[in-house]
Coordinates of C-alpha atoms in Angstrom, one line a residue:
Chain A
X23 CA 37.4 46.7 -29.6
X24 CA 38.4 43.1 -30.3
X25 CA 35.7 40.6 -31.3
X26 CA 34.2 38.6 -28.5
X27 CA 34.5 34.9 -28.9
X28 CA 31.4 32.8 -28.5
X29 CA 31.3 29.0 -28.2
X30 CA 28.1 27.5 -29.5
X31 CA 27.3 23.9 -28.5
X32 CA 24.3 22.0 -29.7
X33 CA 23.8 18.6 -31.3
X34 CA 21.3 20.1 -33.7
X35 CA 23.5 21.3 -36.5
X36 CA 20.7 23.7 -37.8
X37 CA 20.6 25.4 -34.4
X38 CA 24.3 25.7 -34.2
X39 CA 24.4 27.2 -37.7
X40 CA 21.6 29.7 -37.1
X41 CA 23.0 30.9 -33.8
X42 CA 26.5 31.2 -35.4
X43 CA 25.2 33.3 -38.4
X44 CA 23.2 35.6 -36.0
X45 CA 26.2 36.2 -33.8
X46 CA 28.7 36.5 -36.7
X47 CA 26.5 39.0 -38.4
X48 CA 26.6 41.0 -35.2
X49 CA 30.3 41.1 -34.8
X50 CA 31.1 38.0 -32.8
X51 CA 33.8 35.4 -33.4
X52 CA 32.0 32.1 -33.2
X53 CA 33.4 28.6 -32.6
X54 CA 31.1 25.6 -32.6
X55 CA 30.7 22.1 -31.2
X56 CA 28.1 19.3 -31.6
X57 CA 28.6 17.5 -28.4
X58 CA 29.3 18.3 -24.8
X59 CA 32.7 16.6 -24.8
X60 CA 33.8 18.6 -27.9
X61 CA 32.5 21.8 -26.3
X62 CA 34.5 21.2 -23.1
X63 CA 37.7 20.6 -25.1
X64 CA 37.1 23.7 -27.2
X65 CA 36.3 25.8 -24.1
X66 CA 39.5 24.8 -22.4
X67 CA 41.7 25.3 -25.4
X68 CA 40.1 28.4 -27.0
X69 CA 38.9 30.1 -23.8
X70 CA 35.8 31.8 -25.3
X71 CA 34.3 34.9 -23.7
X72 CA 30.9 33.2 -23.4
X73 CA 29.2 29.9 -23.9
X74 CA 25.9 29.2 -25.6
X75 CA 24.9 25.6 -25.0
X76 CA 22.1 23.2 -25.4
X77 CA 20.8 21.4 -22.3
X78 CA 20.6 17.9 -23.9
X79 CA 23.6 16.7 -25.8
X80 CA 25.1 13.3 -26.4
X81 CA 28.1 12.3 -24.4
X82 CA 27.9 15.1 -21.9
X83 CA 24.9 17.2 -21.1
X84 CA 24.9 21.0 -21.0
X85 CA 24.8 20.9 -17.2
X86 CA 27.7 18.5 -17.0
X87 CA 29.6 20.7 -19.4
X88 CA 29.1 23.8 -17.2
X89 CA 30.0 21.8 -14.0
X90 CA 33.3 20.9 -15.7
X91 CA 33.9 24.5 -16.7
X92 CA 33.3 25.7 -13.2
X93 CA 36.0 23.4 -11.9
X94 CA 38.6 25.0 -14.1
X95 CA 39.9 28.4 -12.9
X96 CA 40.2 29.6 -16.5
X97 CA 36.5 29.0 -17.2
X98 CA 35.0 29.2 -13.7
X99 CA 33.4 32.6 -14.3
X100 CA 32.6 32.2 -18.0
X101 CA 29.1 33.5 -18.6
X102 CA 26.7 30.9 -20.0
X103 CA 23.4 31.1 -22.0
X104 CA 21.6 27.8 -22.0
X105 CA 19.1 26.6 -24.5
X106 CA 16.6 23.9 -23.6
X107 CA 13.7 22.2 -25.2
X108 CA 12.6 21.1 -21.6
X109 CA 11.5 24.3 -20.0
X110 CA 11.3 22.7 -16.5
X111 CA 14.7 21.0 -16.6
X112 CA 16.6 23.6 -14.6
X113 CA 15.7 24.8 -11.1
X114 CA 16.4 28.4 -10.2
X115 CA 18.7 27.3 -7.4
X116 CA 20.8 25.1 -9.8
X117 CA 20.9 28.0 -12.4
X118 CA 22.3 30.3 -9.8
X119 CA 24.7 27.7 -8.4
X120 CA 26.1 27.0 -11.9
X121 CA 26.1 30.8 -12.7
X122 CA 24.0 30.3 -15.8
X123 CA 23.2 33.9 -17.0
X124 CA 20.0 33.0 -18.7
X125 CA 18.1 29.9 -19.7
X126 CA 16.1 30.2 -23.0
X127 CA 13.4 27.7 -23.9
X128 CA 13.2 26.3 -27.4
X129 CA 11.9 27.5 -29.8
X130 CA 13.8 30.7 -29.1
X131 CA 14.3 33.9 -30.9
X132 CA 17.8 34.5 -32.3
X133 CA 17.2 38.2 -31.7
X134 CA 16.6 37.6 -28.0
X135 CA 19.5 35.3 -27.8
X136 CA 21.8 37.9 -29.3
X137 CA 20.5 40.4 -26.7
X138 CA 21.1 38.0 -23.8
X139 CA 24.7 37.3 -25.0
X140 CA 25.4 41.0 -25.2
X141 CA 23.9 41.6 -21.8
X142 CA 25.8 38.8 -20.2
X143 CA 29.1 40.1 -21.6
X144 CA 28.3 43.6 -20.6
X145 CA 27.6 42.4 -17.0
X146 CA 31.0 40.7 -16.9
X147 CA 32.7 43.8 -18.3
X148 CA 31.1 46.0 -15.6
X149 CA 32.3 43.8 -12.7
Chain B
X30 CA -55.2 -32.5 53.6
X31 CA -55.4 -32.3 57.3
X32 CA -57.5 -35.5 57.4
X33 CA -54.5 -37.4 56.1
X34 CA -52.3 -35.7 58.8
X35 CA -54.7 -36.9 61.5
X36 CA -55.0 -40.3 60.0
X37 CA -51.2 -40.5 59.8
X38 CA -51.0 -39.5 63.5
X39 CA -53.7 -42.0 64.4
X40 CA -51.9 -44.7 62.6
X41 CA -48.7 -43.7 64.4
X42 CA -50.5 -43.7 67.8
X43 CA -52.0 -47.1 66.9
X44 CA -48.6 -48.5 66.0
X45 CA -47.2 -47.1 69.3
X46 CA -50.1 -48.6 71.3
X47 CA -49.7 -52.0 69.5
X48 CA -46.0 -52.0 70.1
X49 CA -46.6 -51.1 73.7
X50 CA -49.2 -53.9 74.0
X51 CA -46.7 -56.3 72.5
X52 CA -44.0 -55.2 74.9
X53 CA -46.6 -55.5 77.8
X54 CA -47.5 -59.0 76.7
X55 CA -43.8 -59.8 76.6
X56 CA -43.5 -58.6 80.1
X57 CA -46.6 -60.5 81.2
X58 CA -48.8 -57.5 81.8
X59 CA -51.4 -58.6 79.1
X60 CA -52.3 -61.9 77.6
X61 CA -50.3 -63.4 74.6
X62 CA -53.4 -63.3 72.3
X63 CA -53.9 -59.7 72.9
X64 CA -50.2 -59.0 72.3
X65 CA -50.4 -61.1 69.1
X66 CA -53.4 -59.1 67.8
X67 CA -51.7 -55.8 68.6
X68 CA -48.4 -57.0 67.2
X69 CA -50.1 -58.0 63.9
X70 CA -51.8 -54.6 63.7
X71 CA -48.5 -52.9 64.5
X72 CA -46.7 -54.9 61.8
X73 CA -49.4 -54.1 59.2
X74 CA -49.2 -50.5 60.1
X75 CA -45.4 -50.4 59.8
X76 CA -45.7 -52.0 56.3
X77 CA -48.3 -49.4 55.2
X78 CA -46.2 -46.5 56.6
X79 CA -43.1 -48.0 55.0
X80 CA -44.8 -48.3 51.7
X81 CA -46.0 -44.7 51.7
X82 CA -42.5 -43.5 52.8
X83 CA -40.9 -45.4 50.0
X84 CA -43.3 -44.0 47.5
X85 CA -42.8 -40.5 48.8
X86 CA -39.0 -40.8 48.7
X87 CA -39.2 -42.2 45.1
X88 CA -41.4 -39.3 44.2
X89 CA -39.0 -36.7 45.7
X90 CA -36.0 -38.5 44.1
X91 CA -37.9 -38.4 40.8
X92 CA -38.5 -34.6 41.2
X93 CA -34.9 -33.9 42.1
X94 CA -33.5 -35.9 39.3
X95 CA -35.9 -34.2 36.8
X96 CA -34.9 -30.8 38.3
X97 CA -31.2 -31.7 37.9
X98 CA -31.9 -32.6 34.3
X99 CA -33.9 -29.5 33.7
X100 CA -37.0 -31.4 32.7
X101 CA -40.5 -30.4 33.6
X102 CA -41.9 -32.5 36.5
X103 CA -45.4 -33.6 37.3
X104 CA -46.1 -35.9 40.1
X105 CA -49.4 -37.4 41.4
X106 CA -50.2 -36.1 44.7
X107 CA -51.2 -39.5 46.0
X108 CA -47.5 -40.4 45.6
X109 CA -46.5 -37.9 48.3
X110 CA -49.8 -38.1 50.3
X111 CA -48.1 -39.3 53.5
X112 CA -45.9 -36.2 53.6
X113 CA -48.5 -33.9 52.2
X114 CA -47.2 -30.6 53.5
X115 CA -43.6 -31.4 52.5
X116 CA -44.9 -32.9 49.3
X117 CA -47.0 -29.8 48.6
X118 CA -44.0 -27.6 49.3
X119 CA -41.8 -29.8 47.1
X120 CA -44.4 -29.9 44.4
X121 CA -44.7 -26.1 44.4
X122 CA -41.0 -25.7 44.5
X123 CA -40.7 -28.1 41.7
X124 CA -43.3 -26.3 39.7
X125 CA -41.7 -22.9 40.3
X126 CA -38.3 -24.4 39.5
X127 CA -39.6 -25.8 36.3
X128 CA -41.1 -22.5 35.4
X129 CA -37.9 -20.6 36.3
X130 CA -35.8 -23.2 34.5
X131 CA -38.1 -22.8 31.5
X132 CA -37.5 -19.0 31.6
X133 CA -33.8 -19.4 32.0
X134 CA -33.8 -21.9 29.2
X135 CA -35.6 -19.4 27.0
X136 CA -33.2 -16.7 27.9
X137 CA -30.3 -19.0 27.3
X138 CA -31.7 -19.9 23.9
X139 CA -32.1 -16.2 23.1
X140 CA -28.6 -15.5 24.2
X141 CA -27.3 -18.4 22.2
X142 CA -29.0 -17.0 19.2
X143 CA -27.6 -13.6 19.8
X144 CA -24.2 -15.0 20.2
X145 CA -24.5 -17.0 17.0
X146 CA -25.7 -13.9 15.2
X147 CA -22.9 -11.9 16.5
X148 CA -20.4 -14.6 15.7
X149 CA -21.8 -14.8 12.2
X150 CA -21.7 -11.0 11.8
X151 CA -18.0 -11.0 13.0
X152 CA -17.2 -13.8 10.6
X153 CA -18.9 -11.9 7.8
X154 CA -16.9 -8.7 8.7
X155 CA -13.7 -10.7 8.9
X156 CA -14.5 -12.4 5.6
X157 CA -15.2 -9.0 4.0
X158 CA -12.1 -7.4 5.4
X159 CA -10.0 -10.5 4.4
X160 CA -11.4 -10.4 0.8
X161 CA -10.7 -6.7 0.3
X162 CA -8.0 -6.3 -2.4
X163 CA -6.4 -3.4 -0.6
X164 CA -4.3 -4.0 2.4
X165 CA -6.5 -3.5 5.5
X166 CA -5.3 -3.5 9.1
X167 CA -7.8 -3.1 12.0
X168 CA -6.4 -2.7 15.5
X169 CA -8.0 -2.2 18.9
X170 CA -7.4 0.6 21.5
X171 CA -4.2 -1.2 22.6
X172 CA -2.8 -1.6 19.0
X173 CA -3.6 -5.3 18.9
X174 CA -4.6 -6.7 15.6
X175 CA -8.3 -7.5 15.3
X176 CA -8.7 -8.0 11.6
X177 CA -6.6 -7.9 8.4
X178 CA -7.0 -8.5 4.7
X179 CA -5.3 -11.3 2.8
X180 CA -3.0 -8.8 1.2
X181 CA -1.9 -7.5 4.6
X182 CA -0.6 -10.9 5.5
X183 CA 1.3 -11.0 2.2
X184 CA 2.7 -7.5 2.6
X185 CA 3.8 -7.8 6.3
X186 CA 4.5 -11.5 6.2
X187 CA 2.3 -12.7 9.1
X188 CA -0.3 -15.4 9.3
X189 CA -3.6 -14.0 10.2
X190 CA -4.7 -16.9 12.3
X191 CA -1.6 -16.5 14.5
X192 CA -1.5 -12.7 14.4
X193 CA -5.0 -11.9 15.6
X194 CA -4.8 -10.5 19.1
X195 CA -1.1 -9.8 18.9
X196 CA 0.4 -6.3 19.3
X197 CA 0.9 -4.6 16.0
X198 CA 4.6 -4.1 17.1
X199 CA 5.1 -7.8 16.9
X200 CA 3.6 -8.4 13.5
X201 CA 4.2 -5.3 11.4
X202 CA 7.9 -4.9 10.7
X203 CA 7.7 -1.4 9.2
X204 CA 8.4 1.1 12.1
X205 CA 7.3 4.1 10.1
X206 CA 3.9 2.6 9.3
X207 CA 3.5 1.5 13.0
X208 CA 4.2 5.1 14.1
X209 CA 1.5 6.4 11.7
X210 CA -1.0 3.9 13.3
X211 CA 0.0 4.9 16.8
X212 CA -0.1 8.6 16.1
X213 CA -3.5 8.4 14.5
X214 CA -4.9 6.6 17.5
X215 CA -3.4 9.0 20.0
X216 CA -4.5 12.1 18.1
X217 CA -8.0 10.8 17.4
X218 CA -7.7 11.6 13.7
X219 CA -10.1 10.5 11.1
X220 CA -9.3 9.8 7.5
X221 CA -5.6 11.0 7.4
X222 CA -3.9 10.2 4.1
X223 CA -0.2 9.4 3.8
X224 CA 1.9 8.0 1.0
X225 CA 4.0 5.1 2.2
X226 CA 6.5 2.7 0.5
X227 CA 7.3 -0.9 1.5
X228 CA 9.9 -3.1 0.0
X229 CA 8.9 -6.7 -0.5
X230 CA 11.0 -9.3 -2.3
X231 CA 13.5 -6.5 -3.1
X232 CA 10.8 -4.5 -4.9
X233 CA 9.6 -1.2 -3.6
X234 CA 5.9 -0.6 -3.8
X235 CA 4.1 2.7 -3.1
X236 CA 0.7 2.9 -1.2
X237 CA -1.9 5.5 -0.5
X238 CA -2.5 5.0 3.2
X239 CA -5.7 6.1 4.8
X240 CA -5.8 5.8 8.6
X241 CA -9.0 6.4 10.6
X242 CA -9.8 6.1 14.2
X243 CA -12.7 3.8 15.1
X244 CA -15.0 5.4 17.7
X245 CA -17.5 3.7 20.0
X246 CA -20.9 5.0 20.9
X247 CA -19.3 7.3 23.5
X248 CA -17.1 8.8 20.8
X249 CA -14.0 7.2 22.4
X250 CA -11.4 5.8 20.1
X251 CA -11.4 2.0 20.4
X252 CA -9.2 1.2 17.5
X253 CA -7.7 2.0 14.1
X254 CA -8.5 1.1 10.5
X255 CA -5.7 1.5 8.1
X256 CA -6.3 1.0 4.4
X257 CA -3.4 0.8 2.0
X258 CA -4.1 1.1 -1.7
X259 CA -1.3 0.0 -4.0
X260 CA -0.5 2.9 -6.3
X261 CA 2.8 1.6 -7.7
X262 CA 1.3 1.0 -11.1
X263 CA -0.4 4.4 -11.1
X264 CA 2.8 6.1 -10.2
X265 CA 4.7 4.2 -12.9
X266 CA 2.1 5.3 -15.4
X267 CA 2.2 8.8 -14.2
X268 CA 6.0 8.9 -14.4
X269 CA 5.9 7.3 -17.8
X270 CA 3.3 9.9 -18.9
X271 CA 5.5 12.7 -17.6
X272 CA 8.5 11.2 -19.3
X273 CA 6.5 10.8 -22.5
X274 CA 5.3 14.4 -22.4
X275 CA 8.9 15.5 -21.7
X276 CA 10.2 13.5 -24.6
X277 CA 7.5 14.6 -26.9
X278 CA 7.9 18.2 -26.0
X279 CA 11.6 18.0 -26.5
X280 CA 11.3 16.2 -29.8
X281 CA 8.6 18.6 -31.1
X282 CA 10.4 21.7 -30.0
X283 CA 13.7 20.8 -31.6
X284 CA 12.5 21.1 -35.2
X285 CA 10.1 23.8 -34.2
X286 CA 13.1 25.8 -32.8
X287 CA 14.9 25.6 -36.2
X288 CA 11.8 26.6 -38.1
X289 CA 11.2 29.6 -35.8
X290 CA 14.8 30.7 -35.7
X291 CA 15.4 30.5 -39.5
X292 CA 12.0 32.2 -40.2
X293 CA 13.0 35.1 -37.9
X294 CA 16.4 35.2 -39.6
X295 CA 14.7 35.6 -43.0
X296 CA 12.4 38.3 -41.6
X297 CA 15.4 40.2 -40.0
X298 CA 17.3 40.0 -43.3
X299 CA 20.1 38.0 -41.9
X300 CA 20.4 36.0 -45.1
X301 CA 22.7 38.2 -47.2
X302 CA 22.4 36.4 -50.5
X303 CA 19.8 34.4 -52.5
X304 CA 21.8 31.3 -51.8
X305 CA 21.5 31.9 -48.1
X306 CA 17.8 32.6 -48.4
X307 CA 17.3 29.3 -50.2
X308 CA 19.4 27.5 -47.6
X309 CA 17.2 29.0 -44.8
X310 CA 14.0 28.0 -46.6
X311 CA 15.3 24.5 -47.1
X312 CA 16.1 24.1 -43.4
X313 CA 12.6 25.3 -42.6
X314 CA 11.1 22.8 -45.1
X315 CA 13.1 19.8 -43.9
X316 CA 12.4 20.7 -40.2
X317 CA 8.7 21.0 -41.0
X318 CA 8.8 17.5 -42.6
X319 CA 10.7 16.2 -39.6
X320 CA 8.1 17.6 -37.3
X321 CA 5.3 16.0 -39.4
X322 CA 7.0 12.6 -39.4
X323 CA 7.4 12.8 -35.7
X324 CA 3.8 13.7 -35.2
X325 CA 2.8 10.8 -37.5
X326 CA 4.9 8.4 -35.5
X327 CA 3.5 9.5 -32.2
X328 CA -0.1 9.3 -33.6
X329 CA 0.6 5.8 -35.1
X330 CA 2.0 4.5 -31.8
X331 CA -0.9 6.1 -29.9
X332 CA -3.5 4.6 -32.4
X333 CA -1.9 1.1 -32.1
X334 CA -1.7 1.3 -28.3
X335 CA -5.3 2.3 -28.0
X336 CA -6.5 -0.2 -30.6
X337 CA -7.9 2.4 -32.9
X338 CA -5.8 1.6 -36.0
X339 CA -7.7 0.3 -39.0
X340 CA -5.8 -2.9 -40.1
X341 CA -6.2 -4.3 -43.5
X342 CA -4.6 -7.7 -43.6
X343 CA -3.9 -9.6 -46.8
X344 CA -1.6 -12.5 -47.7
X345 CA 1.7 -11.1 -48.8
X346 CA 5.2 -12.5 -49.5
X347 CA 7.5 -11.1 -46.9
X348 CA 10.5 -11.3 -49.3
X349 CA 8.6 -9.3 -51.9
X350 CA 7.7 -6.7 -49.3
X351 CA 11.4 -6.5 -48.3
X352 CA 12.4 -6.0 -52.0
X353 CA 9.8 -3.2 -52.4
X354 CA 10.9 -1.5 -49.2
X355 CA 14.5 -1.8 -50.1
X356 CA 14.0 0.5 -53.1
X357 CA 13.0 3.3 -50.7
X358 CA 16.4 3.3 -49.0
X359 CA 18.7 2.2 -51.9
X360 CA 19.8 5.8 -52.7
X361 CA 20.5 6.4 -49.0
X362 CA 22.6 3.2 -48.9
X363 CA 24.5 4.0 -52.1
X364 CA 25.4 7.5 -50.7
X365 CA 27.5 5.7 -48.1
X366 CA 28.5 2.9 -50.5
X367 CA 26.8 0.3 -48.4
X368 CA 26.1 -3.0 -50.1
X369 CA 22.7 -4.6 -49.5
X370 CA 22.4 -8.3 -50.0
X371 CA 18.8 -9.5 -50.3
X372 CA 17.8 -13.1 -50.5
X373 CA 15.6 -14.0 -53.5
X374 CA 12.4 -15.7 -52.3
X375 CA 12.1 -19.2 -53.7
X376 CA 9.9 -20.5 -50.9
X377 CA 6.4 -19.9 -49.7
X378 CA 6.6 -17.1 -47.2
X379 CA 3.1 -15.7 -47.3
X380 CA 2.0 -13.8 -44.2
X381 CA -1.3 -12.2 -43.4
X382 CA -0.2 -8.6 -42.9
X383 CA -1.2 -5.0 -43.3
X384 CA 1.2 -4.1 -46.1
X385 CA 1.5 -0.4 -45.4
X386 CA 2.3 -1.0 -41.7
X387 CA 4.8 -3.9 -42.3
X388 CA 6.4 -1.8 -45.1
X389 CA 7.0 0.9 -42.4
X390 CA 8.6 -1.8 -40.2
X391 CA 11.0 -2.9 -42.9
X392 CA 11.9 0.7 -43.9
X393 CA 12.5 1.6 -40.3
X394 CA 14.8 -1.4 -39.8
X395 CA 16.6 -0.9 -43.1
X396 CA 17.1 2.9 -42.7
X397 CA 18.4 2.3 -39.1
X398 CA 20.9 -0.3 -40.5
X399 CA 22.1 2.3 -43.1
X400 CA 22.2 5.1 -40.5
X401 CA 24.5 3.2 -38.1
X402 CA 26.7 1.4 -40.6
X403 CA 29.9 3.2 -41.6
X404 CA 30.7 3.9 -45.2
X405 CA 31.6 0.8 -47.4
X406 CA 29.8 -1.5 -45.0
X407 CA 27.1 -4.1 -45.8
X408 CA 23.6 -5.0 -45.0
X409 CA 22.2 -8.6 -45.4
X410 CA 18.5 -9.5 -45.5
X411 CA 17.5 -13.1 -44.9
X412 CA 14.1 -14.7 -44.7
X413 CA 13.6 -18.2 -43.3
X414 CA 10.5 -20.2 -43.1
X415 CA 10.1 -22.7 -40.3
X416 CA 7.2 -25.1 -41.2
X417 CA 7.3 -26.9 -37.9
X418 CA 6.5 -23.8 -35.9
X419 CA 4.5 -22.1 -38.7
X420 CA 6.6 -19.0 -38.5
X421 CA 8.5 -16.9 -41.0
X422 CA 11.7 -15.2 -39.7
X423 CA 13.1 -12.0 -41.2
X424 CA 16.6 -10.7 -40.3
X425 CA 18.4 -7.5 -41.2
X426 CA 22.0 -7.7 -40.3
X427 CA 24.5 -4.9 -40.7
X428 CA 28.2 -4.3 -40.2
X429 CA 27.5 -1.1 -38.2
X430 CA 28.6 0.3 -34.9
X431 CA 26.7 -2.2 -32.8
X432 CA 24.8 -1.7 -29.5
X433 CA 26.3 -2.1 -26.0
X434 CA 24.8 -5.1 -24.2
X435 CA 23.2 -2.9 -21.5
X436 CA 21.2 -1.0 -24.1
X437 CA 19.9 -4.0 -26.0
X438 CA 16.9 -4.6 -23.8
X439 CA 15.8 -1.0 -24.1
X440 CA 16.2 -0.3 -27.8
X441 CA 12.5 -0.9 -28.5
X442 CA 11.4 1.4 -25.7
X443 CA 9.7 4.7 -26.6
X444 CA 12.2 7.5 -27.1
X445 CA 15.1 5.3 -26.1
X446 CA 18.3 6.1 -27.9
X447 CA 21.7 4.5 -27.4
X448 CA 23.7 7.3 -25.9
X449 CA 27.0 6.5 -27.5
X450 CA 25.5 6.1 -30.9
X451 CA 23.7 9.4 -31.0
X452 CA 26.6 11.0 -32.7
X453 CA 26.2 8.7 -35.7
X454 CA 22.6 9.7 -36.6
X455 CA 19.6 11.8 -35.7
X456 CA 16.5 10.1 -34.4
X457 CA 13.5 10.4 -32.3
X458 CA 13.7 7.1 -30.5
X459 CA 10.2 6.2 -31.8
X460 CA 11.1 4.2 -35.0
X461 CA 12.0 0.9 -33.2
X462 CA 9.1 1.3 -30.8
X463 CA 6.8 1.6 -33.8
X464 CA 8.4 -1.6 -35.3
X465 CA 7.6 -3.5 -32.1
X466 CA 4.1 -2.2 -31.8
X467 CA 3.3 -3.1 -35.5
X468 CA 4.9 -6.6 -35.3
X469 CA 3.8 -7.6 -31.9
X470 CA 0.6 -5.8 -31.1
X471 CA -0.9 -5.6 -34.6
X472 CA 0.4 -8.9 -36.2
X473 CA 1.0 -11.1 -33.1
X474 CA 4.6 -11.6 -34.0
X475 CA 7.8 -11.0 -32.1
X476 CA 10.8 -8.7 -32.6
X477 CA 14.3 -9.4 -31.5
X478 CA 17.8 -7.9 -31.7
X479 CA 21.4 -9.2 -31.2
X480 CA 24.5 -7.1 -31.5
X481 CA 28.3 -7.1 -31.0
X482 CA 29.6 -3.6 -30.4
X483 CA 31.9 -2.6 -33.2
X484 CA 30.9 -5.5 -35.4
X485 CA 27.3 -4.9 -36.2
X486 CA 23.7 -5.7 -35.2
X487 CA 20.9 -8.0 -36.4
X488 CA 17.3 -6.8 -36.0
X489 CA 14.6 -9.2 -36.9
X490 CA 11.1 -10.3 -36.5
X491 CA 8.9 -13.4 -36.9
X492 CA 5.4 -13.6 -38.1
X493 CA 2.9 -16.5 -38.3
X494 CA 2.7 -18.0 -41.8
X495 CA -0.6 -17.3 -43.6
X496 CA -1.0 -21.0 -44.3
X497 CA -0.6 -21.9 -40.7
X498 CA -3.2 -19.2 -39.7
X499 CA -5.6 -20.6 -42.4
X500 CA -5.2 -24.1 -41.0
X501 CA -6.0 -22.9 -37.5
X502 CA -9.3 -21.4 -38.6
X503 CA -10.4 -24.5 -40.5

């Protein structure tokens, strides 16, 4: 089974690194970005299987990034796991509208994150 | 009394007889002497009767005039003796009238006093309503304005003297507020609370609006009292507090997230070499330090804002303080090959400062300059003393990325970060706010910033010279 590609976007380099290590150690191919704009460019060019993004990023927020992805047919259905240090930032309605699989509050558990990534990909595969 | 009546009648008969004798003499029925005697008697009697009539008429005239004037009247009976029955009746009438007039006058006096009292109470009520700081509108059962506070005339732009008695429709331009008043009156509601917003001079203000029906003794609604309490400031504070809590939680959670994640990775054995283990531990340590700095900054700002900071002022050379602080960022500047030009102090630049706090100001400004200046750039520190205004000015200029004009006025705000510069350096957005608090709130100085995007920025502050301060206290 080919490696699933995960795009990790966060302006906190330590968070990007720890998520990347966790995912790589568990068989994922990981590409990273430190801003929303970089993440959008990578998503459109690399077409990852799933996006793990921070909510608050310079240039383009996580929500703006997802909105842009949803406009493109290639990335319209890409599953997304969002990380946020503001637990109340996303309404349930908005989460559903933007098809965000899960929203994890910081501080988060890399173990749980891995589980959510695997679940989101499994859900896509089962559709 | 009757004697006088008979006397009066006798006199009249006598006058008639005398006149008849005189006429008879004239006609030759009696002698001239007899006629003359009777004529004289008749003339005298006419004079007497005329005198009494005149006196009686004067007395009656006097009574009527006094009655008209509402004055008490007492007349001597002898003045009206010839017309005794009439006189008695007039006297009695006059006495009764005087008594009644006195009663009426007393009632009028009481009424006047009551009217004055009511007027005074109304004026007091109006004065109280007028003086209330909140906006107060009182209307009657027909929605006409009865009373209003001074702030009401400012808010709705009417003149109270002109507006009293006018329909609320004509003086309150806000239809939504009018509807609330009318609904409250129709539905007999008491103490209904609403939140309303009005825009005055282009600025929206929010009010807590409490509308109550005024009920009379029969429990019928006879008007409305609307009290508008301006909560704009409270809302701003509440929003600022929410923003602050949001920012603080975000800033605290970010390093905490790293600490938590790397610790879990170590526990789960995700670090496959000693090198990785060391790397993870270092991240945990640096993030813990970052968290501590953040908490210290928040606490420092909070202490300064609440006035709880202990301040230890002593005369210090600002240039020497700059030189000492510069040592703390020299290695950071040399990592990026940034040249720092510091002016040597040859002038008196003593300021009364808390050294630790001002050192933090200088370090924050210098480290920001290094953060946002690309490699091989330069930083220039200048200090000027202006004897005429008794101030010392310190400037830290860099050849960095600069700040867009729209952001300049916000750079000293709490948690504010220039969006397009976030990519150049990490930060909490608290450093410059702390600079402002220490310079302005603690030391009574002033901070300022100028910048040209792409060319660099100059952050500076001015403080009163110690000499000038000493001179002020002498």
